[in-house]
mmCIF file of C-alpha atoms and ligand atoms in Angstrom:
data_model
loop_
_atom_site.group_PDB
_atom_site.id
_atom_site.type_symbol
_atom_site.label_atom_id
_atom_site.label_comp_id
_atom_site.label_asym_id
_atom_site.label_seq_id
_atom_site.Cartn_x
_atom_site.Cartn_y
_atom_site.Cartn_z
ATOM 1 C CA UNK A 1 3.088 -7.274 6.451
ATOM 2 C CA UNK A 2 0.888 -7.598 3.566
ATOM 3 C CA UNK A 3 -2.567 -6.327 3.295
ATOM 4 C CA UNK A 4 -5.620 -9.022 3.600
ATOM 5 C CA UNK A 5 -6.871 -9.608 0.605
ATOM 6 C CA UNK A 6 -10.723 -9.866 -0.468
ATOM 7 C CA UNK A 7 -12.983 -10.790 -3.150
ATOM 8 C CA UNK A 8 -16.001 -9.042 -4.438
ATOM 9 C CA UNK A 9 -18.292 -10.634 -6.989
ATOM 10 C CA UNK A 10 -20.903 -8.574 -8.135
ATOM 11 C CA UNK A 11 -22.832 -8.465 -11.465
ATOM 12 C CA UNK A 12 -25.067 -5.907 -13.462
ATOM 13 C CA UNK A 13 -26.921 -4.974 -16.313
ATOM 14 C CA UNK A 14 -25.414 -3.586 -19.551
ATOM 15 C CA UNK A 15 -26.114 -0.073 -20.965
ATOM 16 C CA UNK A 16 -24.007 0.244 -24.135
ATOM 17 C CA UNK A 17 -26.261 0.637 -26.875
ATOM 18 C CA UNK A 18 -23.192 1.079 -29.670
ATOM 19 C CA UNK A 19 -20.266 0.122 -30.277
ATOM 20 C CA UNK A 20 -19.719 -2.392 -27.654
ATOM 21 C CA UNK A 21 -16.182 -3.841 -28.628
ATOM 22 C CA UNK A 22 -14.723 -0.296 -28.744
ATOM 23 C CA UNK A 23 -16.644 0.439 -25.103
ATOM 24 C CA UNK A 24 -15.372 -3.121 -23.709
ATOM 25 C CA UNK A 25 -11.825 -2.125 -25.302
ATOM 26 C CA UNK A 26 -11.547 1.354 -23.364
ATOM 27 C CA UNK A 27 -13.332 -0.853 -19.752
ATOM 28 C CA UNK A 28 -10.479 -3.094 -20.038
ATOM 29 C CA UNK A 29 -7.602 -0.708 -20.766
ATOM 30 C CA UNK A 30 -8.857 1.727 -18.075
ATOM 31 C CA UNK A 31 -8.968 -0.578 -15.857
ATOM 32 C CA UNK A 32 -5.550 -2.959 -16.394
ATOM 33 C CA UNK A 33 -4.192 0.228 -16.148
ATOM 34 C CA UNK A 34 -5.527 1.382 -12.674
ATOM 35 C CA UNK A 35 -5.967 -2.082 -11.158
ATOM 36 C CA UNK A 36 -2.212 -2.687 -11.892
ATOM 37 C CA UNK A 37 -1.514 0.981 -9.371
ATOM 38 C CA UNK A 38 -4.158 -0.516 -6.811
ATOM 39 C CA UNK A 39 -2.705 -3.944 -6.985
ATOM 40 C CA UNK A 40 -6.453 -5.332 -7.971
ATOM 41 C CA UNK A 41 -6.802 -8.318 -9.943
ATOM 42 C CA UNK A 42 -9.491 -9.863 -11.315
ATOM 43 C CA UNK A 43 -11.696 -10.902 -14.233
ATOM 44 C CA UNK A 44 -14.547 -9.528 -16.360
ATOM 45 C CA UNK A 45 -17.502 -11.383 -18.534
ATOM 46 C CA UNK A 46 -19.791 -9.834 -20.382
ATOM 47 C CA UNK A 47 -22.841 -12.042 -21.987
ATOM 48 C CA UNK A 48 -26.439 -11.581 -22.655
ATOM 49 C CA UNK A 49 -27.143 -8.217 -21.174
ATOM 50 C CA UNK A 50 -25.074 -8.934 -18.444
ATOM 51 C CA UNK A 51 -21.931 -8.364 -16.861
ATOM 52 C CA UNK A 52 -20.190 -10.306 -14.179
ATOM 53 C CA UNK A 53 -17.034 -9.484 -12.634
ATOM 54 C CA UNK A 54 -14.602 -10.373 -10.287
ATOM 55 C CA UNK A 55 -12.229 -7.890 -8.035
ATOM 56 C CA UNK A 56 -9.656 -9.381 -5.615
ATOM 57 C CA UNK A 57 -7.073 -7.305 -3.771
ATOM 58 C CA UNK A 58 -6.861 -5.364 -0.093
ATOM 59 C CA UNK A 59 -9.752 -4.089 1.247
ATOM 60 C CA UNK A 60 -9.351 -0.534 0.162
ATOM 61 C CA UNK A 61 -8.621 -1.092 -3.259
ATOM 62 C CA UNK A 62 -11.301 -3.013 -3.935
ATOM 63 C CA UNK A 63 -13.572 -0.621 -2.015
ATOM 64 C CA UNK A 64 -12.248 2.509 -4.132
ATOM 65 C CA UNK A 65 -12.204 0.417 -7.540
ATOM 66 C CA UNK A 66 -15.943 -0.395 -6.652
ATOM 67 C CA UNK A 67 -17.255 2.924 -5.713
ATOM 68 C CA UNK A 68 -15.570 4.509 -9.286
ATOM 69 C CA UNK A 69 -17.222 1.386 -11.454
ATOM 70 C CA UNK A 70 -20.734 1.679 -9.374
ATOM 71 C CA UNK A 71 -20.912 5.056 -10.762
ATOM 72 C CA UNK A 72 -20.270 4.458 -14.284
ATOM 73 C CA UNK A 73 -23.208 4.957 -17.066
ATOM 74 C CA UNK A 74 -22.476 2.047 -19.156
ATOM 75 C CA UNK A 75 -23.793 0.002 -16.691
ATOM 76 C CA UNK A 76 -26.995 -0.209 -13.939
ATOM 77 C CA UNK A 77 -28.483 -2.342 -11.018
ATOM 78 C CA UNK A 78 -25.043 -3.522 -9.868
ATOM 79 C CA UNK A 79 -25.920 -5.853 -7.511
ATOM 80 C CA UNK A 80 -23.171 -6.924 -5.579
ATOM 81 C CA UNK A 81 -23.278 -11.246 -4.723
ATOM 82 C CA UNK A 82 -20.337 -11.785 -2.940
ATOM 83 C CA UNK A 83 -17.669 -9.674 -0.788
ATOM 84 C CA UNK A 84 -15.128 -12.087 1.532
ATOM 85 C CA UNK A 85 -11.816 -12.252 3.212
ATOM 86 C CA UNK A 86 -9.651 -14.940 0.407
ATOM 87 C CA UNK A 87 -6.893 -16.473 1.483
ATOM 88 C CA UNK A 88 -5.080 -16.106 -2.335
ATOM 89 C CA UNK A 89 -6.076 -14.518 -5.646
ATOM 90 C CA UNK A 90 -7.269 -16.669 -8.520
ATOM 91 C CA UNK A 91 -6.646 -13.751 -11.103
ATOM 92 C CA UNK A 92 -2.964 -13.283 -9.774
ATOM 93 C CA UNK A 93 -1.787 -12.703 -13.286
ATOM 94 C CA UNK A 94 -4.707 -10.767 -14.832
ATOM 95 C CA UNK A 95 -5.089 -6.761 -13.730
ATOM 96 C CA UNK A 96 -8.433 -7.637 -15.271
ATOM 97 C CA UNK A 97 -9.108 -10.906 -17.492
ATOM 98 C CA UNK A 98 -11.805 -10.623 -20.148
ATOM 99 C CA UNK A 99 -13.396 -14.280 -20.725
ATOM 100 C CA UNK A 100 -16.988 -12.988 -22.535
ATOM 101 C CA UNK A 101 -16.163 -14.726 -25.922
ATOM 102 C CA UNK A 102 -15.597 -18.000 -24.741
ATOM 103 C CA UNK A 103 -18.444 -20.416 -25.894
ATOM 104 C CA UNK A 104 -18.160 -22.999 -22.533
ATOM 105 C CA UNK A 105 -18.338 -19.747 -20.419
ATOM 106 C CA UNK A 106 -21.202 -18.470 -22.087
ATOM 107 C CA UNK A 107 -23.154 -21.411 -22.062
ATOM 108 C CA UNK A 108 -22.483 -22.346 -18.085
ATOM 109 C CA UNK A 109 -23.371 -18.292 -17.777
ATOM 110 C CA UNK A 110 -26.523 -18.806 -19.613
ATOM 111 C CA UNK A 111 -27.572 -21.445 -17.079
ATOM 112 C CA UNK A 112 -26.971 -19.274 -14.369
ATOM 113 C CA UNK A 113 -29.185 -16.255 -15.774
ATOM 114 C CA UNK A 114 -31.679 -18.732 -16.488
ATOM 115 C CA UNK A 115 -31.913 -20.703 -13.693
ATOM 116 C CA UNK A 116 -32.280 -17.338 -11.734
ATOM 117 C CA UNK A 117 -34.528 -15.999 -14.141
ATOM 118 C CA UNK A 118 -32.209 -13.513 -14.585
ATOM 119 C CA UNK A 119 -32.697 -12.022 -11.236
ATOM 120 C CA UNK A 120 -29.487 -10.975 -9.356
ATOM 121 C CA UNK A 121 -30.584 -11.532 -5.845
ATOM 122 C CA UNK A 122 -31.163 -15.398 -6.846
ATOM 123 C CA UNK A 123 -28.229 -15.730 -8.201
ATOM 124 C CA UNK A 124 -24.790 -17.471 -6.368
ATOM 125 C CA UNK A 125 -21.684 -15.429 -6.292
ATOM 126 C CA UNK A 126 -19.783 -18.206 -5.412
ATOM 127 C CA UNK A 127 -21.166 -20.030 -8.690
ATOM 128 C CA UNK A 128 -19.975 -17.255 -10.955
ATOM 129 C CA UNK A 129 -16.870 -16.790 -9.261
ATOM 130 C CA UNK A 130 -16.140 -20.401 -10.019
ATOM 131 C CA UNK A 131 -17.215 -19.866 -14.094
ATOM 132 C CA UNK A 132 -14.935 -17.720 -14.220
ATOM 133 C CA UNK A 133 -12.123 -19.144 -12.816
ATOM 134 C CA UNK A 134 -12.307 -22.470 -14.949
ATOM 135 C CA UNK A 135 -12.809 -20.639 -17.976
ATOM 136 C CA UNK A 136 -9.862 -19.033 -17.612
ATOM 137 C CA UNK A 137 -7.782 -21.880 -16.599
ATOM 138 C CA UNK A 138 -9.236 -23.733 -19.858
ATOM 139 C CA UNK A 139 -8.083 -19.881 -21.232
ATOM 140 C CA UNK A 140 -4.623 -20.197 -19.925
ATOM 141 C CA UNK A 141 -3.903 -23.597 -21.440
ATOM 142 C CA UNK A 142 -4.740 -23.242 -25.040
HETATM 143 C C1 FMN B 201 -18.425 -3.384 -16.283
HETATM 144 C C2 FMN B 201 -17.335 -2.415 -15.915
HETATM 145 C C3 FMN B 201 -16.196 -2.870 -15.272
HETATM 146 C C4 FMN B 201 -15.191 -1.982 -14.913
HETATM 147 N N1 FMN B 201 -14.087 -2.448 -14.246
HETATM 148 C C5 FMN B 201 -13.143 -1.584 -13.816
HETATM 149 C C6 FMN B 201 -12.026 -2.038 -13.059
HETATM 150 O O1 FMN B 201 -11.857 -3.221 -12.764
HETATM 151 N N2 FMN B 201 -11.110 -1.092 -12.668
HETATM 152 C C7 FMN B 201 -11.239 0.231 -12.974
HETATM 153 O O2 FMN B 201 -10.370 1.015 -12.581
HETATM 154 N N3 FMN B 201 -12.274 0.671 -13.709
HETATM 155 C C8 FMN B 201 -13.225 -0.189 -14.145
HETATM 156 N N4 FMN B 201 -14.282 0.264 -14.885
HETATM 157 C C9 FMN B 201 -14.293 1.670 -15.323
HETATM 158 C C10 FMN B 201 -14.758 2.567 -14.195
HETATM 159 O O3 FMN B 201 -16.152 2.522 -14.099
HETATM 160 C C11 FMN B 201 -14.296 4.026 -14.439
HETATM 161 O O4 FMN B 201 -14.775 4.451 -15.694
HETATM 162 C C12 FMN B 201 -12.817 4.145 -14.418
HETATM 163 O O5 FMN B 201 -12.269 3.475 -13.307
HETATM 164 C C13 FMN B 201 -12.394 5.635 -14.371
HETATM 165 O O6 FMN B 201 -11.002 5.638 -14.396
HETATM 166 P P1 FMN B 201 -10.193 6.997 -14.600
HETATM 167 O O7 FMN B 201 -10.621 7.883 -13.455
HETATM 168 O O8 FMN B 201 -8.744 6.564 -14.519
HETATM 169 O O9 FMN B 201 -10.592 7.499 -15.956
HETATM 170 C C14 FMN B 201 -15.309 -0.605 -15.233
HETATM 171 C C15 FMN B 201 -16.463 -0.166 -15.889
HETATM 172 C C16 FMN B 201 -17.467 -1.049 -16.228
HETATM 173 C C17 FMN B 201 -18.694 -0.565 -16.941
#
């Protein structure tokens, strides 16, 4: 039998003061590498200050991916919005998709900060969850 699988959707606020491609390089090849052992999959947006990430997998993979990224420096107030039973992963192909360059994700992100005034209680998991996912479908077929 195959483990349930979850979701988690939490976002927080950026600390990298320098050389941000080269930090966002060695955050995705850490964790494509490790998610791919855990059998996590998800996606990753940075924008504005801000990250935003999904993680989708079983239970305990998610919970021991989470407790290692809580802890690290380049990143504070991670404020978890979302964390449910799924019935299938919308990442299935991505150990951990990066969509923060795209201009239509931005600009739907932007509304979401803004709307919310930026603060992460006020704003909907499910909402960025959904950004993400359409982004990367409009991603997948360029
Ligand atoms: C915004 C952000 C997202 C991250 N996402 C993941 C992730 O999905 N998986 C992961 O293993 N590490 C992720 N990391 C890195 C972890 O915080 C941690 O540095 C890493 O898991 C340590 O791995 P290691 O023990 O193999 O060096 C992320 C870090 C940041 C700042």
């Amino acid at each position: 039998m195959t483990a349930a699988l979850y979701r988690l959707v939490y976002m927080s606020r950026n600390d990298i003061t320098d050389e941000i491609d080269t930090q966002i390089d060695d955050i995705l090849e850490t964790s494509r590498e490790n998610n791919r052992l855990a059998e996590v999959t998800g996606a990753l947006m940075f924008n504005t200050g801000c990250f935003a990430q999904v993680l989708e997998g079983p239970h305990n993979a998610i919970q021991t991916t989470f407790e290692r990224i809580q802890c690290d420096e380049r990143h504070s107030d991670v404020t978890v919005l979302l964390f449910e039973p799924s019935d299938k992963r919308a990442f299935s192909n991505w150990a951990m998709a990066y969509i923060g360059t795209q201009t239509a994700c931005i600009e739907r992100f932007g509304n979401i900060g803004t709307d919310s005034g930026f603060e992460f209680s006020a704003i909907d998991g499910e909402r960025i969850y959904e950004v993400l996912r359409e982004n990367l479908r409009e991603a997948e077929s360029v």
